[in-house]
XYZ file of C-alpha atoms in Angstrom:
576
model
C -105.218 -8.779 38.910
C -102.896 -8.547 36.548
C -100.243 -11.184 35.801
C -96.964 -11.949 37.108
C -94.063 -10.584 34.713
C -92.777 -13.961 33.483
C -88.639 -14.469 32.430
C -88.131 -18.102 31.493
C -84.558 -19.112 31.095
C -83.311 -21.577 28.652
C -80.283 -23.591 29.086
C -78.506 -26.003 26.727
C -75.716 -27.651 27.535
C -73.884 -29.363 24.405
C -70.574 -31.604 23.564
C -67.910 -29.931 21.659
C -68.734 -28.611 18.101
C -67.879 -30.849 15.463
C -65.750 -29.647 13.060
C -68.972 -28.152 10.551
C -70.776 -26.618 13.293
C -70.256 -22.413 13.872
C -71.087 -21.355 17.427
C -72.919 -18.781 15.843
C -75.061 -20.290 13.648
C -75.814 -22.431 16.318
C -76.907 -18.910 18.514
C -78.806 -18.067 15.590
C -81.010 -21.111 15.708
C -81.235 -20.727 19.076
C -82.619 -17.343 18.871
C -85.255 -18.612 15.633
C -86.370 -21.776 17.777
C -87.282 -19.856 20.715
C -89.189 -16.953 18.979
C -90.938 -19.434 16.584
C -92.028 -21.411 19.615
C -93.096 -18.677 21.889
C -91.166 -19.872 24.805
C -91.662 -16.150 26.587
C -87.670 -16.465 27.052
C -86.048 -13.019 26.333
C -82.835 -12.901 24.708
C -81.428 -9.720 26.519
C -78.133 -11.827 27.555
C -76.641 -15.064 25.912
C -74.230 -16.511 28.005
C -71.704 -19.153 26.249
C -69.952 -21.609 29.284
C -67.042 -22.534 27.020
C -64.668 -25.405 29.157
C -61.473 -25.676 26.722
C -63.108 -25.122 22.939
C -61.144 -23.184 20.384
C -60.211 -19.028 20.733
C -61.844 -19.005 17.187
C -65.260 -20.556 18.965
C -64.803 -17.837 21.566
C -64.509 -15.453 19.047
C -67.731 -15.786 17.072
C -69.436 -16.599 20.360
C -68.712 -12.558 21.091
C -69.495 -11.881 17.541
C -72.826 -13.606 17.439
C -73.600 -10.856 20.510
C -73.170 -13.363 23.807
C -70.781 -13.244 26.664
C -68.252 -15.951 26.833
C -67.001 -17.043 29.970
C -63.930 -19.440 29.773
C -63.071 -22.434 31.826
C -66.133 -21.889 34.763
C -64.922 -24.736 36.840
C -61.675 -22.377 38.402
C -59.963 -19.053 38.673
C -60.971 -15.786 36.739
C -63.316 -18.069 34.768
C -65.549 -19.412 37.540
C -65.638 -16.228 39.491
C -67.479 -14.558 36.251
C -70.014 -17.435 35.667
C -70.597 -17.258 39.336
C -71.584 -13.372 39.443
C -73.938 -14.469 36.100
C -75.841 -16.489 38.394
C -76.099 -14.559 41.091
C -77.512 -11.439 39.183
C -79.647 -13.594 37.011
C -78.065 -11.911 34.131
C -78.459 -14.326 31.938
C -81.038 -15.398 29.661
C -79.810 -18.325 27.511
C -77.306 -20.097 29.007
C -74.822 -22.451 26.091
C -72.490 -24.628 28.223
C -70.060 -26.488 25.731
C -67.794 -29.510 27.103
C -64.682 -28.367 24.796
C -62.913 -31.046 23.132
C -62.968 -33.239 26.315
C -64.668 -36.707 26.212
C -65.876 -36.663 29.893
C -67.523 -33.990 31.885
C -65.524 -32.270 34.368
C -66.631 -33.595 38.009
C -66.767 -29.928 39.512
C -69.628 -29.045 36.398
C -72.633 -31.046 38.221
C -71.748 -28.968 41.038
C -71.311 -25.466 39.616
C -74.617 -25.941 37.224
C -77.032 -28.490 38.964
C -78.408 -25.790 40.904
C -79.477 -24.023 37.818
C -80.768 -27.312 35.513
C -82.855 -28.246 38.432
C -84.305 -25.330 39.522
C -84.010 -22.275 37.262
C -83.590 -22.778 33.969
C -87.215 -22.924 31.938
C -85.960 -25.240 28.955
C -82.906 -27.570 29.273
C -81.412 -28.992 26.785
C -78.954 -31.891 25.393
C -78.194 -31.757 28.594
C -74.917 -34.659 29.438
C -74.916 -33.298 32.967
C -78.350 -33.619 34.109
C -81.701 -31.974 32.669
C -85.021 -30.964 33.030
C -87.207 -27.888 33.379
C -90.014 -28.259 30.677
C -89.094 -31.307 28.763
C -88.705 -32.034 25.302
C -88.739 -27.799 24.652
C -85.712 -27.232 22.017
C -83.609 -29.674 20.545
C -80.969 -28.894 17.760
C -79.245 -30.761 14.890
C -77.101 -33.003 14.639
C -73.962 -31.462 12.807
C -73.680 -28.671 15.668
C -72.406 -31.076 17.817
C -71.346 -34.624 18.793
C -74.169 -36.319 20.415
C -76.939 -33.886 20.260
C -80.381 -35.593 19.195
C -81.735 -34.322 15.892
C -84.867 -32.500 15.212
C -85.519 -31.811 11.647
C -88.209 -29.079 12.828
C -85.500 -27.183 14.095
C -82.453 -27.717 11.578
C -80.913 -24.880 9.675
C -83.330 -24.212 6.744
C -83.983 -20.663 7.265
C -80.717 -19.813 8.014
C -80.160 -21.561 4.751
C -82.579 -19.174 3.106
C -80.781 -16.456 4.711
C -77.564 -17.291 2.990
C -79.258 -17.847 -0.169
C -80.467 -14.030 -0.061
C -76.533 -12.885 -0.667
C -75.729 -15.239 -3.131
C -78.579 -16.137 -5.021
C -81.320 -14.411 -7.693
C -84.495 -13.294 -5.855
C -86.359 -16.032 -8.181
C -84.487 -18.849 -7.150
C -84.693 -17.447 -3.669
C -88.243 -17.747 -3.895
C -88.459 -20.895 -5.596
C -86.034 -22.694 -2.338
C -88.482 -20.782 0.337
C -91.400 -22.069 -1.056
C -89.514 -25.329 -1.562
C -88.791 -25.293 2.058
C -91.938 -24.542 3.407
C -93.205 -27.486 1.764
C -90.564 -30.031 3.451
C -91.035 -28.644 6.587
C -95.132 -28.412 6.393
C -95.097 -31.930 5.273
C -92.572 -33.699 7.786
C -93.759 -35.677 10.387
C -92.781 -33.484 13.329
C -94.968 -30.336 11.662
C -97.886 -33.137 11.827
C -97.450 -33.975 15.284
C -97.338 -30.602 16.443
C -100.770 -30.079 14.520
C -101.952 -32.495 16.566
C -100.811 -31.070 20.166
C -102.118 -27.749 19.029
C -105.742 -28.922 18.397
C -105.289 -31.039 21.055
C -104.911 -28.682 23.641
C -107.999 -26.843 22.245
C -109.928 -30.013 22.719
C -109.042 -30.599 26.040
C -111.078 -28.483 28.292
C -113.958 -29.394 26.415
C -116.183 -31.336 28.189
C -119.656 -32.671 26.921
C -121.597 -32.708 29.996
C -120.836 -29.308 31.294
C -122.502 -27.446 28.476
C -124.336 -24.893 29.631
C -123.035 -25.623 33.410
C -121.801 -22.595 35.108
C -118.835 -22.863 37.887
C -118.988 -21.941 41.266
C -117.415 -18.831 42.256
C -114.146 -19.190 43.751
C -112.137 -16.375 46.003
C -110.811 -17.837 48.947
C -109.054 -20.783 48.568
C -107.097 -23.469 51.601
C -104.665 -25.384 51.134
C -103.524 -28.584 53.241
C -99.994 -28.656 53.578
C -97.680 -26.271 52.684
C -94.757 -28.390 51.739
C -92.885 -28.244 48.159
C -96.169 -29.227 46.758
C -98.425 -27.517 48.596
C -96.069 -24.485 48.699
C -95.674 -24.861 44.272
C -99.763 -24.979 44.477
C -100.000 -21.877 46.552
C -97.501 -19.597 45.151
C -99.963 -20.445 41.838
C -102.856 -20.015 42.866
C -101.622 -16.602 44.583
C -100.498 -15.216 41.397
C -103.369 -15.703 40.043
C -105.607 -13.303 42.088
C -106.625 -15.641 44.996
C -106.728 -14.989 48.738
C -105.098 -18.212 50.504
C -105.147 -20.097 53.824
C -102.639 -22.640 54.145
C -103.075 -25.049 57.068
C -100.399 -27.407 58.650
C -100.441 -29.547 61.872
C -98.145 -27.364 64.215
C -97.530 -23.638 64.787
C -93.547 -24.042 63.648
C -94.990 -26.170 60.620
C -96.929 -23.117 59.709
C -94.290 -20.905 60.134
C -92.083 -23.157 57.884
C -94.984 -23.364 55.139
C -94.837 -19.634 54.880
C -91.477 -19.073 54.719
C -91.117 -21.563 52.236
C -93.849 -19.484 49.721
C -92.675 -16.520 50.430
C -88.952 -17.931 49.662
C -90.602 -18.924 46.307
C -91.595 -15.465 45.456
C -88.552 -13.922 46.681
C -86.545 -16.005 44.276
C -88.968 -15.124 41.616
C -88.476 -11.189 42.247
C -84.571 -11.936 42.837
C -84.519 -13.152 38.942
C -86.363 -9.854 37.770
C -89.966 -12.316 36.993
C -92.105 -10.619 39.348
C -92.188 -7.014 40.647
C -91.219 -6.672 44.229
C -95.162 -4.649 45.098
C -96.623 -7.788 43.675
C -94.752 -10.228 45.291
C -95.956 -7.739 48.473
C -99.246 -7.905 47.357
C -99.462 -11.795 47.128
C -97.979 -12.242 50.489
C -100.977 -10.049 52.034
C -103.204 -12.590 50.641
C -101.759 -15.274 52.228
C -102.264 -17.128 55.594
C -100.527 -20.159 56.756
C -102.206 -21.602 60.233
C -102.129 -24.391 62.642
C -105.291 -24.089 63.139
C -108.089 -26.326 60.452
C -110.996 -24.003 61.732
C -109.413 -20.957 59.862
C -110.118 -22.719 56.185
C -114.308 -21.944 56.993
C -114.104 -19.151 54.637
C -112.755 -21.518 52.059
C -114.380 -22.109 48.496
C -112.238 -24.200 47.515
C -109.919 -26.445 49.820
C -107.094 -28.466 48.214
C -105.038 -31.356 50.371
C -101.455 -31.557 49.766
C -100.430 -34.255 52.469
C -98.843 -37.998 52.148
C -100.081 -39.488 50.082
C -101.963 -42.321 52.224
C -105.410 -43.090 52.125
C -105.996 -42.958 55.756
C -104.235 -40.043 56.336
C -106.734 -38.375 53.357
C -109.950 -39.407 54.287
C -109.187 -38.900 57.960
C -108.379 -35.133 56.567
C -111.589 -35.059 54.276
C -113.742 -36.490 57.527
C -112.354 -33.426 59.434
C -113.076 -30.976 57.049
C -116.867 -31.734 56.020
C -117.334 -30.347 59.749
C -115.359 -27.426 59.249
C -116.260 -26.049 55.514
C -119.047 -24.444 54.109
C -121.888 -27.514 52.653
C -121.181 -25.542 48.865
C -117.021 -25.357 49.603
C -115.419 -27.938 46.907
C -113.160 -30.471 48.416
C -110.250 -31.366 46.230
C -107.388 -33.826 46.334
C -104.075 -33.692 45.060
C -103.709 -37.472 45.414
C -101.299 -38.517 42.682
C -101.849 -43.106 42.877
C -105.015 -43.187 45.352
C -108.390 -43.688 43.894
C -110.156 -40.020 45.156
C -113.802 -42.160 44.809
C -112.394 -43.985 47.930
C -111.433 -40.584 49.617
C -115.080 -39.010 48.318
C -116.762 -42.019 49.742
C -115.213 -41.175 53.281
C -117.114 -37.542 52.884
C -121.024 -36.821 53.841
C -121.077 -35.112 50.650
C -118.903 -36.711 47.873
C -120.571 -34.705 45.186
C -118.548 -32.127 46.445
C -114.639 -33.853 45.575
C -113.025 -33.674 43.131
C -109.047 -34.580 41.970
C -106.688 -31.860 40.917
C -103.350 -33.439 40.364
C -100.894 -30.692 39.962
C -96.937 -31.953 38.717
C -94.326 -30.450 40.856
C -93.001 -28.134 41.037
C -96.782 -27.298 40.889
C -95.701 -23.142 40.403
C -94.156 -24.499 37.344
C -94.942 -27.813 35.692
C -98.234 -26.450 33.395
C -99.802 -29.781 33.268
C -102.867 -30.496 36.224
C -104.970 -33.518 35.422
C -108.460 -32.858 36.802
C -109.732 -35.817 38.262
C -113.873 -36.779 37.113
C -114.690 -39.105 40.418
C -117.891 -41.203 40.419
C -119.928 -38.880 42.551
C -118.580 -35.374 41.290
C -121.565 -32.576 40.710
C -121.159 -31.024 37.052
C -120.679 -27.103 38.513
C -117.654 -28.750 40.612
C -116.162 -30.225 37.669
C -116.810 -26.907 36.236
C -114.846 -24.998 38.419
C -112.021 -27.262 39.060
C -111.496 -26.775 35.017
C -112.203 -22.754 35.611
C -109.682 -22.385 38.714
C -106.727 -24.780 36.728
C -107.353 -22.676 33.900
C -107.226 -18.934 35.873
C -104.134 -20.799 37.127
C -102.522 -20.906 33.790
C -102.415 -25.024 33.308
C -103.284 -26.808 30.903
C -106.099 -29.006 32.683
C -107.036 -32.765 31.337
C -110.274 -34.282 32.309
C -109.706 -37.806 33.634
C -111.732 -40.430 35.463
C -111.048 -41.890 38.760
C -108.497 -44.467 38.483
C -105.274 -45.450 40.877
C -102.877 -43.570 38.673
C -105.273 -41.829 36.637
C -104.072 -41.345 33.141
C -100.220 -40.014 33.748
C -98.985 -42.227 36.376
C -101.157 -45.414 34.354
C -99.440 -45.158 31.757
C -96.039 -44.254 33.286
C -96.209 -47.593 35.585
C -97.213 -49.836 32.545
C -93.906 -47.933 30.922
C -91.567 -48.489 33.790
C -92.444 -51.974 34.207
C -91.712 -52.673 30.682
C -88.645 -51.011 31.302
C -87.859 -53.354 33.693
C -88.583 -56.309 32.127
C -86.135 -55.690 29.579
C -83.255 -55.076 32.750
C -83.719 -58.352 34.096
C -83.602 -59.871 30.558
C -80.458 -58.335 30.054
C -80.422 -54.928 29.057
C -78.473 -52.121 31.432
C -80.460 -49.281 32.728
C -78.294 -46.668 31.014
C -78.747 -48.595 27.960
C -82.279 -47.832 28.352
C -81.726 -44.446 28.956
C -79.389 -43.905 26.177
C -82.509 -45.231 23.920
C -85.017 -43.138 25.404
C -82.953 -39.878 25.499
C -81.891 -40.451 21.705
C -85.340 -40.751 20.703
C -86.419 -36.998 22.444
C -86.992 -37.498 26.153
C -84.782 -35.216 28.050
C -84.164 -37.839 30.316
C -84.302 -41.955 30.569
C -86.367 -43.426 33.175
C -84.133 -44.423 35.610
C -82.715 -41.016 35.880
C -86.424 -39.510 36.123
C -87.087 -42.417 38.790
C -83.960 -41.126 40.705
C -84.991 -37.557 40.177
C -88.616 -38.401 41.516
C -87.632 -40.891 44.291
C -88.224 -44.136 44.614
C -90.196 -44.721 47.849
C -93.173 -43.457 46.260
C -93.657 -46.398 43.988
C -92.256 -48.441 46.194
C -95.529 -47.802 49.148
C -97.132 -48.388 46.186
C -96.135 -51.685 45.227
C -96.259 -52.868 49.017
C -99.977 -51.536 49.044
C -100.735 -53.821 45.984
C -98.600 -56.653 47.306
C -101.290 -58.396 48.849
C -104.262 -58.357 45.415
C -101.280 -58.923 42.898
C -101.560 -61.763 40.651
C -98.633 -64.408 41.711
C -99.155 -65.274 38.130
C -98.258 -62.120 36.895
C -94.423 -61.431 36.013
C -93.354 -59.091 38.574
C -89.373 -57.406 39.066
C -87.996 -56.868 42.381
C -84.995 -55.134 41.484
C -86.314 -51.680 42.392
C -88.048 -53.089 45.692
C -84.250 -54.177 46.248
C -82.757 -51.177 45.913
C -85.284 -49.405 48.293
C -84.481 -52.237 51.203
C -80.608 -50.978 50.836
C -81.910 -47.483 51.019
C -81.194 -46.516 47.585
C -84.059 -43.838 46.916
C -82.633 -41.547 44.086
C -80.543 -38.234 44.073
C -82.074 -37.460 47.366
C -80.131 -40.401 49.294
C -77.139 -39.850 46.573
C -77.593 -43.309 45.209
C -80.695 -44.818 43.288
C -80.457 -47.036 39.854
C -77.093 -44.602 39.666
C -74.303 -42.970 41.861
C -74.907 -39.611 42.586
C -71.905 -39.222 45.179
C -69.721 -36.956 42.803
C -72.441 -35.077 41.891
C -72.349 -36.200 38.290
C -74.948 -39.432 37.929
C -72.761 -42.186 37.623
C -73.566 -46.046 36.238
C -73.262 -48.016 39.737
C -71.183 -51.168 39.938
C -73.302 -52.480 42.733
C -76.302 -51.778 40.959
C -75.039 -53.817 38.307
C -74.209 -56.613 40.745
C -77.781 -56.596 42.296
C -79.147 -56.675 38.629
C -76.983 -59.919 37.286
C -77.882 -61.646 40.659
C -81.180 -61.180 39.746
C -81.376 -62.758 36.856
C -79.326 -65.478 38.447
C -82.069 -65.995 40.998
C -85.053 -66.090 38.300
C -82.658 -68.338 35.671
C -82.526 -65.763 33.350
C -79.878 -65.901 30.664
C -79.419 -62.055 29.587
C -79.503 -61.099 26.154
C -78.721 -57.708 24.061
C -81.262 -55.396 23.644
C -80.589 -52.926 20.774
C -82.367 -49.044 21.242
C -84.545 -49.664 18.278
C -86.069 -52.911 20.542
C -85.932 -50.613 23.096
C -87.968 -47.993 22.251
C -90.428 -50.044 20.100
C -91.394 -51.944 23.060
C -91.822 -48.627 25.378
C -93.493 -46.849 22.998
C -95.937 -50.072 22.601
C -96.242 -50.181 26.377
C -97.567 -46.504 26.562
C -99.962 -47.429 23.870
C -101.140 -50.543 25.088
C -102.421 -49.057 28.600
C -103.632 -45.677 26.651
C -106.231 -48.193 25.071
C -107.248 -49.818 28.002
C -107.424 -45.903 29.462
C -109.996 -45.145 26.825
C -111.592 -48.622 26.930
C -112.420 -47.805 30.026
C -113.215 -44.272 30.104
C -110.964 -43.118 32.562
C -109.148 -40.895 29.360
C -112.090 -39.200 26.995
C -109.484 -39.122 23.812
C -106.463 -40.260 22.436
C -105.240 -36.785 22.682
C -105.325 -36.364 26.135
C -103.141 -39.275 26.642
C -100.482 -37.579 24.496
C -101.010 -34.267 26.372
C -100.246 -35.637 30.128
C -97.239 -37.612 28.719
C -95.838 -34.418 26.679
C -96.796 -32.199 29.483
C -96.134 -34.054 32.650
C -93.747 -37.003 31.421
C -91.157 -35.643 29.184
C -92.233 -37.310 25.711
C -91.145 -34.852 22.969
C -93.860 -33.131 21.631
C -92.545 -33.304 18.099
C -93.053 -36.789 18.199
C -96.631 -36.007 19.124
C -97.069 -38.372 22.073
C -97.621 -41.962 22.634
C -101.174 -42.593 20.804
C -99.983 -40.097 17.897
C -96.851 -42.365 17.227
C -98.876 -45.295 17.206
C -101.317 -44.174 14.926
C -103.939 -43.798 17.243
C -104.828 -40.708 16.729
């Protein structure tokens, strides 16, 4: 089966140029960054969003070969940006603030739609962001704000002006010159180190030799976002699929929802309209748990509850085949509990996909205590036929992603209640690559996940141990992230918004635990993140849960936002 037509869109969203940055030098980098990258993003259309820079910005903008559309938020100017959208006619997408200091409220509302849910790559974004994180980032002289990437500055265009102005000898000598500085920096060495270590990581020791199963019909268990993301994957890639949910209008629902997914894909010209045809008449979503029989493979996609999984898994060792492979999407719960629940737990194993599963590349493939090599085997084959990038871990709550991003939030925390603000934080984090601080990713993820989770540990945690109940807080007042419109920020203009009553709850924490707060500066900041990261990646290996340093820096480049030219969190640290 052939695969999907693919049309990534990149969108960067920068302050106003300074006064030594050229709009179309800056389109020209652009252009070099994503074709040296192989980001699969075409460059048929450039659109430039310009909200109140210079005519002579407009100007080169149109000389430099992109449409400019002026002041989007009203009139003429909004009406063009909005027929953009709605023909997908546009391939990169440059919004620039203008000379204005704050972003217009009406911009969240005109471009979240489109940072959150179509463009590939965002970046520098002031609005909101992410798609793939840490894809493009671009110097600091083209704008005010923008975080710096040497790997990407402007030494070929350099090159380029050299060849009008220069003798071809000292031409060559500068190339060769430049080569050097960029083959020696620090980013070109920690992108060495994410290539090989994607080569490394499907590599397993034990499966030598071990052949997988063979896999055709696959279930899935719950066909909402994530389930749905999982599906439409797993249908591109040449599978026939049962979906399964608890009532005939659930079903109904589940399907609509996939087939919405691949109507939006053929809407933006990525897919072929026969293909998205011929996916659909693979697919079956049920009410019914007896129709997954045929099943090789079944993966759940429900809450994620213990009870509610191994009552599933219970329910389906009657209903499978003895050789169909039982996977679980859990993303915190220990799958050696669920496996245990099973009459055959040689049979489950973990596949935790990243939502939007369709999308996010990254599936950690989860090595329980009972798993039979030739399941292993094919989990690895099927992620892979999938197009992810699959990361053998062992069976752990958290497994190596969410490990290490709990040990990262909490140190995070600690250094709110001791004084710094969570957009501090942010500020820090986001200057040093990610596309977005923590608190905003909390917000974007919700925070009743981690919240269950906490209240499930409540009753084993150490009273010893230093614990921060400023999130738990925030969840009792209903504060869950941009889905309630209020989490560690505001959300209610559609912009996110530093909260004065989140700053209230924070100081009368402190007050309540004595704390006297003290300034935390970003260098502090991101030292003692980074250190947290690294600090649970050694226990991960320690313990075997994580087979190399590696793969730590894979799931948190992959599935967590850390810039890959910083190489991830073990790279940074030298561990590596």
């Amino acid at each position: 089966m052939p695969d999907a037509p693919a049309r990534p869109m990149a969108a960067i969203v920068i302050p106003a140029l300074n006064e030594e940055g050229n709009i179309g030098d800056l389109i020209a980098e652009i252009r070099d960054a994503i074709t040296t990258r192989d980001l699969g993003v075409e460059m048929r259309r450039i659109c430039v969003v310009d909200n109140g820079s210079t005519d002579a910005t407009a100007e080169r903008a149109c000389h430099a070969g992109a449409t400019v559309v002026s002041e989007p938020v009203r009139g003429y100017g909004r009406a063009c940006f909005a027929g953009l959208m709605a023909n997908d006619d546009v391939d990169i997408l440059i919004y620039m603030d203008g000379d204005r200091a704050e972003v217009p409220a009406e911009l969240p509302l005109l471009l979240g739609p489109l940072l959150a849910g179509e463009a590939d790559f965002v970046v520098g974004s002031r609005v909101l962001g992410h798609a793939e994180p840490g894809a493009l980032s671009f110097p600091q002289r083209f704008g005010n704000g923008i975080a710096g990437d040497p790997v990407c500055q402007a030494e070929p265009n350099g090159l380029v002006r050299m060849a009008a102005t220069a003798s071809l000898k000292d031409g060559l000598v500068e190339e060769r010159a430049t080569f050097l500085r960029l083959r020696d920096s620090r980013e070109a060495e920690a992108l060495r180190h994410v290539f090989f270590a994607e080569r490394a990581a499907g590599k397993v020791d034990k499966l030598d030799g071990v052949a997988p199963r063979e896999v055709k019909t696959v279930g899935i268990v719950g066909t909402g976002l994530m389930g749905a993301g999982i599906a439409v994957a797993t249908l591109t890639a040449g599978y026939r699929l049962i979906g399964v949910e608890q009532t005939v209008e659930a079903a109904a629902a589940g399907a609509e929802r996939i087939a919405g997914m691949l109507d939006k894909t053929v809407q933006s010209g990525r897919l072929a309209a026969a293909l998205r045809d011929e996916y659909l008449a693979r697919l079956a979503v049920v009410a019914d748990p007896a129709e997954l029989a045929p099943a090789d493979l079944v993966i759940e996609a429900v809450f994620d509850d213990l009870a509610v999984k191994t009552d599933l898994f219970r329910k389906l060792d009657s209903i499978v085949r003895p050789d169909a492979i039982l996977a679980t999407n859990t993303s915190y719960l220990n799958p050696d509990e669920i496996a245990a629940a099973t009459a055959n737990p040689e049979r489950v194993v973990g596949l935790h996909f990243f939502s939007p599963a369709n999308i996010m590349r990254l599936t950690e493939v989860v090595d329980c205590k009972a798993t039979a090599p030739d399941v292993l085997a094919t989990a690895l084959a099927f992620a892979k036929k999938l197009g992810k990038l699959p990361v053998v871990t062992g069976a752990t709550e958290g497994f190596i992603g969410n490990r290490i991003y709990s040990a990262y939030r909490r140190e995070a925390e600690f250094m709110v209640e001791d004084g710094a603000e969570p957009q501090e934080v942010d500020a820090a984090l986001e200057g040093f690559g990610f596309p977005m601080g923590i608190f905003a990713v909390n917000d974007m993820a919700g925070l009743e996940i981690a919240w269950a989770r906490r209240k499930r540990q409540a009753a084993t945690r150490d009273p010893k141990e230093r614990y921060v109940e400023i999130a738990d807080r925030l969840c009792e007042a209903g504060r869950f992230g941009r889905k309630s419109g209020r989490g560690w920020y505001d959300y209610s203009s559609g912009a996110r918004a530093v909260d004065p009553a989140v700053t209230a709850l924070i100081e009368a924490a402190r007050v309540a635990k004595g704390i006297v707060p003290r300034s935390f500066s970003a260098g502090e900041i991101v030292t003692r993140l980074l250190k947290a990261m690294a600090d649970e990646g050694r226990a991960l290996l320690a313990e075997g849960i994580a087979a190399r340093a590696s793969d730590i820096d894979l799931v948190m480049i992959n599935g967590y936002g850390f810039p890959a030219h910083k190489g991830g969190p073990m790279f940074a640290a030298g561990l590596a």
